[in-house]
GROMACS .gro file of C-alpha atoms in nm:
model
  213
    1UNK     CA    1  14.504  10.235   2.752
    2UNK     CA    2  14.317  10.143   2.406
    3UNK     CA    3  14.342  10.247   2.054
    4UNK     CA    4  14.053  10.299   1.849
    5UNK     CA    5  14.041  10.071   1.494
    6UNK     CA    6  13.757  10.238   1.451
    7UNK     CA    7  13.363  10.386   1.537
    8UNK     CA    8  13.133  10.519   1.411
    9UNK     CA    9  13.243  10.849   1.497
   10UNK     CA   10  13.591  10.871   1.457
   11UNK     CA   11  13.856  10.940   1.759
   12UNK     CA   12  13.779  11.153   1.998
   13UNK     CA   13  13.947  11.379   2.219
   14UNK     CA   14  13.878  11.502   2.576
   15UNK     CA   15  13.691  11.361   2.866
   16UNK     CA   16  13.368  11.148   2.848
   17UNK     CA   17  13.268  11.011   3.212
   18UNK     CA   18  13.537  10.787   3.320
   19UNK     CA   19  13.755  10.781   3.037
   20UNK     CA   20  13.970  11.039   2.810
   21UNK     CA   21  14.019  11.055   2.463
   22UNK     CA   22  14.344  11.194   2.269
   23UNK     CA   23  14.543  11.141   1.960
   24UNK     CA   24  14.911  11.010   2.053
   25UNK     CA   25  15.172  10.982   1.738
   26UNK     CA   26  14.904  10.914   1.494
   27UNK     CA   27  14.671  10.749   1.686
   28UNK     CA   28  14.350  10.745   1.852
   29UNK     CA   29  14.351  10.595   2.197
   30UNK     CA   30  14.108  10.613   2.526
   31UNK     CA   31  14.260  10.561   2.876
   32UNK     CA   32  14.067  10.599   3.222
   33UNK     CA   33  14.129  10.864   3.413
   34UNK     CA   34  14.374  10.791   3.689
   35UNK     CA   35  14.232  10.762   4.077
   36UNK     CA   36  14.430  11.017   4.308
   37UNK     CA   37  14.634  10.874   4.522
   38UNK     CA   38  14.629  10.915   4.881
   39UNK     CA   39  15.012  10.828   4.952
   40UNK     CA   40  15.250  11.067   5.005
   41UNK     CA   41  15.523  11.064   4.752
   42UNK     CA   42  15.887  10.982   4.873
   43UNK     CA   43  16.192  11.176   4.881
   44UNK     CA   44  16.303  10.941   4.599
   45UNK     CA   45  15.979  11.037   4.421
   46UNK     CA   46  15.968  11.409   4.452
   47UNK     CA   47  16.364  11.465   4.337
   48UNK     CA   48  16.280  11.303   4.031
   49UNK     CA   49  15.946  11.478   3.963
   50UNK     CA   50  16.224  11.813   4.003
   51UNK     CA   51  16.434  11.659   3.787
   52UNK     CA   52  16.198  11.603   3.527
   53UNK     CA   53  15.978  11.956   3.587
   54UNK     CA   54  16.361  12.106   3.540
   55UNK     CA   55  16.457  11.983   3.243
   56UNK     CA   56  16.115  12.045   3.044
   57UNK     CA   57  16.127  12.350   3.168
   58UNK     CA   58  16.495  12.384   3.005
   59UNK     CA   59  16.399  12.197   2.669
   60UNK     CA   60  16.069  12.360   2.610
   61UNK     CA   61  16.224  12.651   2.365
   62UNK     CA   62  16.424  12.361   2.142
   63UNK     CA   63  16.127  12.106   2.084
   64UNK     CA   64  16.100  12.253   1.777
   65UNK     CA   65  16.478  12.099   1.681
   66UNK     CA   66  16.474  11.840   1.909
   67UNK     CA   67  16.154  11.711   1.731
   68UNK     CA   68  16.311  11.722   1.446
   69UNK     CA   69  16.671  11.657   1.510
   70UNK     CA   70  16.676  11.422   1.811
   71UNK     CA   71  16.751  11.060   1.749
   72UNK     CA   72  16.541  10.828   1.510
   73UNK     CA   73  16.148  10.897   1.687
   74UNK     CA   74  16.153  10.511   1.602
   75UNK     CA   75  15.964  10.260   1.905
   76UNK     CA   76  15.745  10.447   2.124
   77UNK     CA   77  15.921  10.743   2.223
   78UNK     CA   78  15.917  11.073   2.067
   79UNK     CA   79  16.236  11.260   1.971
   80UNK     CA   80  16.094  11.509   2.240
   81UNK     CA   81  16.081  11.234   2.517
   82UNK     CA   82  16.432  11.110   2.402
   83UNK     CA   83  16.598  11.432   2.459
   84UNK     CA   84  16.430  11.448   2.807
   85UNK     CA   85  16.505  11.098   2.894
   86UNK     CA   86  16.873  11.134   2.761
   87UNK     CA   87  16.909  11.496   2.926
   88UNK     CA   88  16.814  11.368   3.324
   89UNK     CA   89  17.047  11.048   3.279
   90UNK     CA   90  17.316  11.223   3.134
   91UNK     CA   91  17.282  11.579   3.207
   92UNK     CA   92  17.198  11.646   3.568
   93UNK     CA   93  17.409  11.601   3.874
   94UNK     CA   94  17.366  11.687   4.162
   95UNK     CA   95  17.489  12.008   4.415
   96UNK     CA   96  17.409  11.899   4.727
   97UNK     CA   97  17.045  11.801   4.728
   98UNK     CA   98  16.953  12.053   4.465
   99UNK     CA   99  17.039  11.913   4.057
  100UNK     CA  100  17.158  12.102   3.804
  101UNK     CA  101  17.251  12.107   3.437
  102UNK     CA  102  17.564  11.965   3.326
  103UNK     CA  103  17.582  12.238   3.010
  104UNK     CA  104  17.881  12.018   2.862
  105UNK     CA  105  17.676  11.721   2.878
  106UNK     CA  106  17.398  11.865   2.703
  107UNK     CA  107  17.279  11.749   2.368
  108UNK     CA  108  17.067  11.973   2.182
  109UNK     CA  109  17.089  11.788   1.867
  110UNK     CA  110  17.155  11.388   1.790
  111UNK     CA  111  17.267  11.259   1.477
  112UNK     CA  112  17.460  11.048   1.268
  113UNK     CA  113  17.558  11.353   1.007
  114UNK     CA  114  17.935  11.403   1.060
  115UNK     CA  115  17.974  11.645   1.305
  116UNK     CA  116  18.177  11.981   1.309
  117UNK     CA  117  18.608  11.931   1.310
  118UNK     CA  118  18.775  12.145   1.521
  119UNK     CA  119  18.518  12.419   1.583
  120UNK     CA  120  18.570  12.686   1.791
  121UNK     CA  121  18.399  12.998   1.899
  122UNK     CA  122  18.523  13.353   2.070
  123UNK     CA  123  18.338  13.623   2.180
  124UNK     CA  124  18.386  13.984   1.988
  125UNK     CA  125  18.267  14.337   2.036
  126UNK     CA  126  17.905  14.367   1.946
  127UNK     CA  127  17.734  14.063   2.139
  128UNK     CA  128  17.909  13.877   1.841
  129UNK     CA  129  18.039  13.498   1.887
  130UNK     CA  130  18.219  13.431   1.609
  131UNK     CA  131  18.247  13.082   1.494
  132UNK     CA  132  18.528  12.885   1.285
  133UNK     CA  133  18.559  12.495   1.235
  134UNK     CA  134  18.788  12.280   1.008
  135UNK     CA  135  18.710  12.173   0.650
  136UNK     CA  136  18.577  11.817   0.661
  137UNK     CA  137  18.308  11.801   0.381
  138UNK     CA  138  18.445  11.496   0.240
  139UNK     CA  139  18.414  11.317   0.519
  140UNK     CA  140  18.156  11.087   0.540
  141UNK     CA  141  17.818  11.155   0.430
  142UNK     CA  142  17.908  11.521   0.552
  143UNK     CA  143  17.842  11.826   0.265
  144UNK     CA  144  17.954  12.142   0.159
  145UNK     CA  145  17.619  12.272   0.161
  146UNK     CA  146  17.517  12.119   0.545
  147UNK     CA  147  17.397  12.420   0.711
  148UNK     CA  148  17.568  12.527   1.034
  149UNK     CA  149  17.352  12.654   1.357
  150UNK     CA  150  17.396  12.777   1.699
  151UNK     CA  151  17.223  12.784   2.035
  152UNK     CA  152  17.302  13.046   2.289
  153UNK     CA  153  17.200  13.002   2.647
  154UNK     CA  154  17.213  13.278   2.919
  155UNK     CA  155  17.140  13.112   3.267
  156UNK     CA  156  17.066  13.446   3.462
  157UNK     CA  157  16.798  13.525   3.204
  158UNK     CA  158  16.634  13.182   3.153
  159UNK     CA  159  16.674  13.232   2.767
  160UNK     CA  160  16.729  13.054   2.475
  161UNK     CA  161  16.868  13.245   2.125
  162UNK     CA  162  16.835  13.032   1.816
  163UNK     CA  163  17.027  13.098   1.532
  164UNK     CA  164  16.940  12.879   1.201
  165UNK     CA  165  17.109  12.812   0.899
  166UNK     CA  166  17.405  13.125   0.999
  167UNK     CA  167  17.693  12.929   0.659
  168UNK     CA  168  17.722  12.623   0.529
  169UNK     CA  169  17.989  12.369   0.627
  170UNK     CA  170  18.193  12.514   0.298
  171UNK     CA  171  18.224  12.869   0.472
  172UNK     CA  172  18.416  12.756   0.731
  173UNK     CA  173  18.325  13.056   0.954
  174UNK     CA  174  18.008  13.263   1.070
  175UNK     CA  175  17.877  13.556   1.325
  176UNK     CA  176  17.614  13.484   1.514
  177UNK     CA  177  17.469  13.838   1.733
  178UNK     CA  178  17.349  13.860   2.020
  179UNK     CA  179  17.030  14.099   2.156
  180UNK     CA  180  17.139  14.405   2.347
  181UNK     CA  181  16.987  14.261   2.658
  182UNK     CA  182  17.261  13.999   2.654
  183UNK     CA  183  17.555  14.241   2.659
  184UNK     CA  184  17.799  14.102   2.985
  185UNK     CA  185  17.605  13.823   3.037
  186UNK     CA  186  17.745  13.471   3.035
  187UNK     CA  187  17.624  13.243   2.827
  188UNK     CA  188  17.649  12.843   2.703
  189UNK     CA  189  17.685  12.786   2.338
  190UNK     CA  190  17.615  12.488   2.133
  191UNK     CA  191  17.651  12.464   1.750
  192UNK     CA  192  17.498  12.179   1.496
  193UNK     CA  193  17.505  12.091   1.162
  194UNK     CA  194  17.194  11.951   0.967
  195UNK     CA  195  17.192  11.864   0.593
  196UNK     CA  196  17.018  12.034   0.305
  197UNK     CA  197  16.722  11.814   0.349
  198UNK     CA  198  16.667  11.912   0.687
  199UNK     CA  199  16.588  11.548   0.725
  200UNK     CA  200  16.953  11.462   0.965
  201UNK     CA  201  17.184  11.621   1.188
  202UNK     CA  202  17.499  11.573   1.410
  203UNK     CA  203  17.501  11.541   1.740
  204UNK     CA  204  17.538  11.879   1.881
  205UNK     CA  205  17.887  12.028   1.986
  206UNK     CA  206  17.911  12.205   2.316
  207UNK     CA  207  18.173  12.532   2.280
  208UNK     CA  208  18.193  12.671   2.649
  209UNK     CA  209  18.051  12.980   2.841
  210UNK     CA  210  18.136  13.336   2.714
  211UNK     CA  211  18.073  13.659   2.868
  212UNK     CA  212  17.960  13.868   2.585
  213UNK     CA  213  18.099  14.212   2.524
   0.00000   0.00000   0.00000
């Protein structure tokens, strides 16, 4: 791989001949196009291509957050690539030969903002999840105005709900809903904070599975 310092026309991106142009984290780089191989990949090989294909798959809806809200995005790795990396060493264990998400494990968010004290969530009539937590705004560099959000996952459906900015840490409480769709379905529920700024965040809390009513 190459970076272009410069040309007469500028960075490119695409394929030209042998070679492929693109734009990676601010720069312009070439590479050649990989040769096929002709090996057959290894059992070793193909459980962690799973691993990986599983947990994009899994991330995909959050790389909005996650690119925001993941770590420093210092060195060469993205936030994005962070949360994956992070999410198949930490995250997955196995069932037999098959892996699966560890949903207590799970990070959706990581931060050094002060993080939620004593939060809690229960599930009320409605497809509501109503959410309470402790008053710690003096702790740290925590706030009164840090916004609280939650992240709802239903397995059986494959979906993601995203709930931004639902109180501030002051509140001390908040109801997040729930589409019809949802209603007696279990789901996995994380909650963050992140600061006025939107330029930090906590590392997420994980708050159980609820069947929603």
């Amino acid at each position: 791989m190459a970076r272009i310092t410069k040309g007469i026309l500028g960075g490119f991106s695409g394929k030209v001949g042998t070679i492929v142009g693109a734009n990676w984290r601010g720069q312009d780089i070439i590479r050649s196009i990989p040769k096929p191989s002709s090996k057959q990949p290894t059992d070793k090989q193909l459980l962690q291509q799973t691993k990986f294909s599983m947990v994009i798959s899994f991330l995909q809806p959050l790389k909005n957050i996650q690119t925001k809200y993941f770590g420093s995005g210092s060195g060469s790795k993205s936030r994005v690539n962070m949360a994956v990396s992070y999410t198949i060493s930490e995250a997955l264990q196995m069932n037999g030969d098959v892996p699966e998400l560890v949903y207590n494990k799970v990070l959706i968010t990581k931060g050094d903002l002060a993080g939620f004290q004593n939060v809690a969530a229960s599930p009320q009539t409605g497809n509501i999840i109503a959410l309470s937590w402790e008053d710690n705004s003096a702790q740290g560099n925590a706030d009164t105005a840090d916004k609280a959000n939650a992240v709802c996952y239903c397995e059986e459906l494959g979906t993601f709900e995203i709930f931004e900015s639902v109180a501030e840490r002051g509140a001390l409480t908040a109801d997040v809903t729930m589409p019809a769709s949802y209603t007696g379905k279990e789901i996995q529920v994380w909650v963050f904070f992140r600061n006025a700024k939107e330029t930090l965040a906590c590392n997420s809390a994980y708050l159980g599975a609820y069947t929603l009513v």
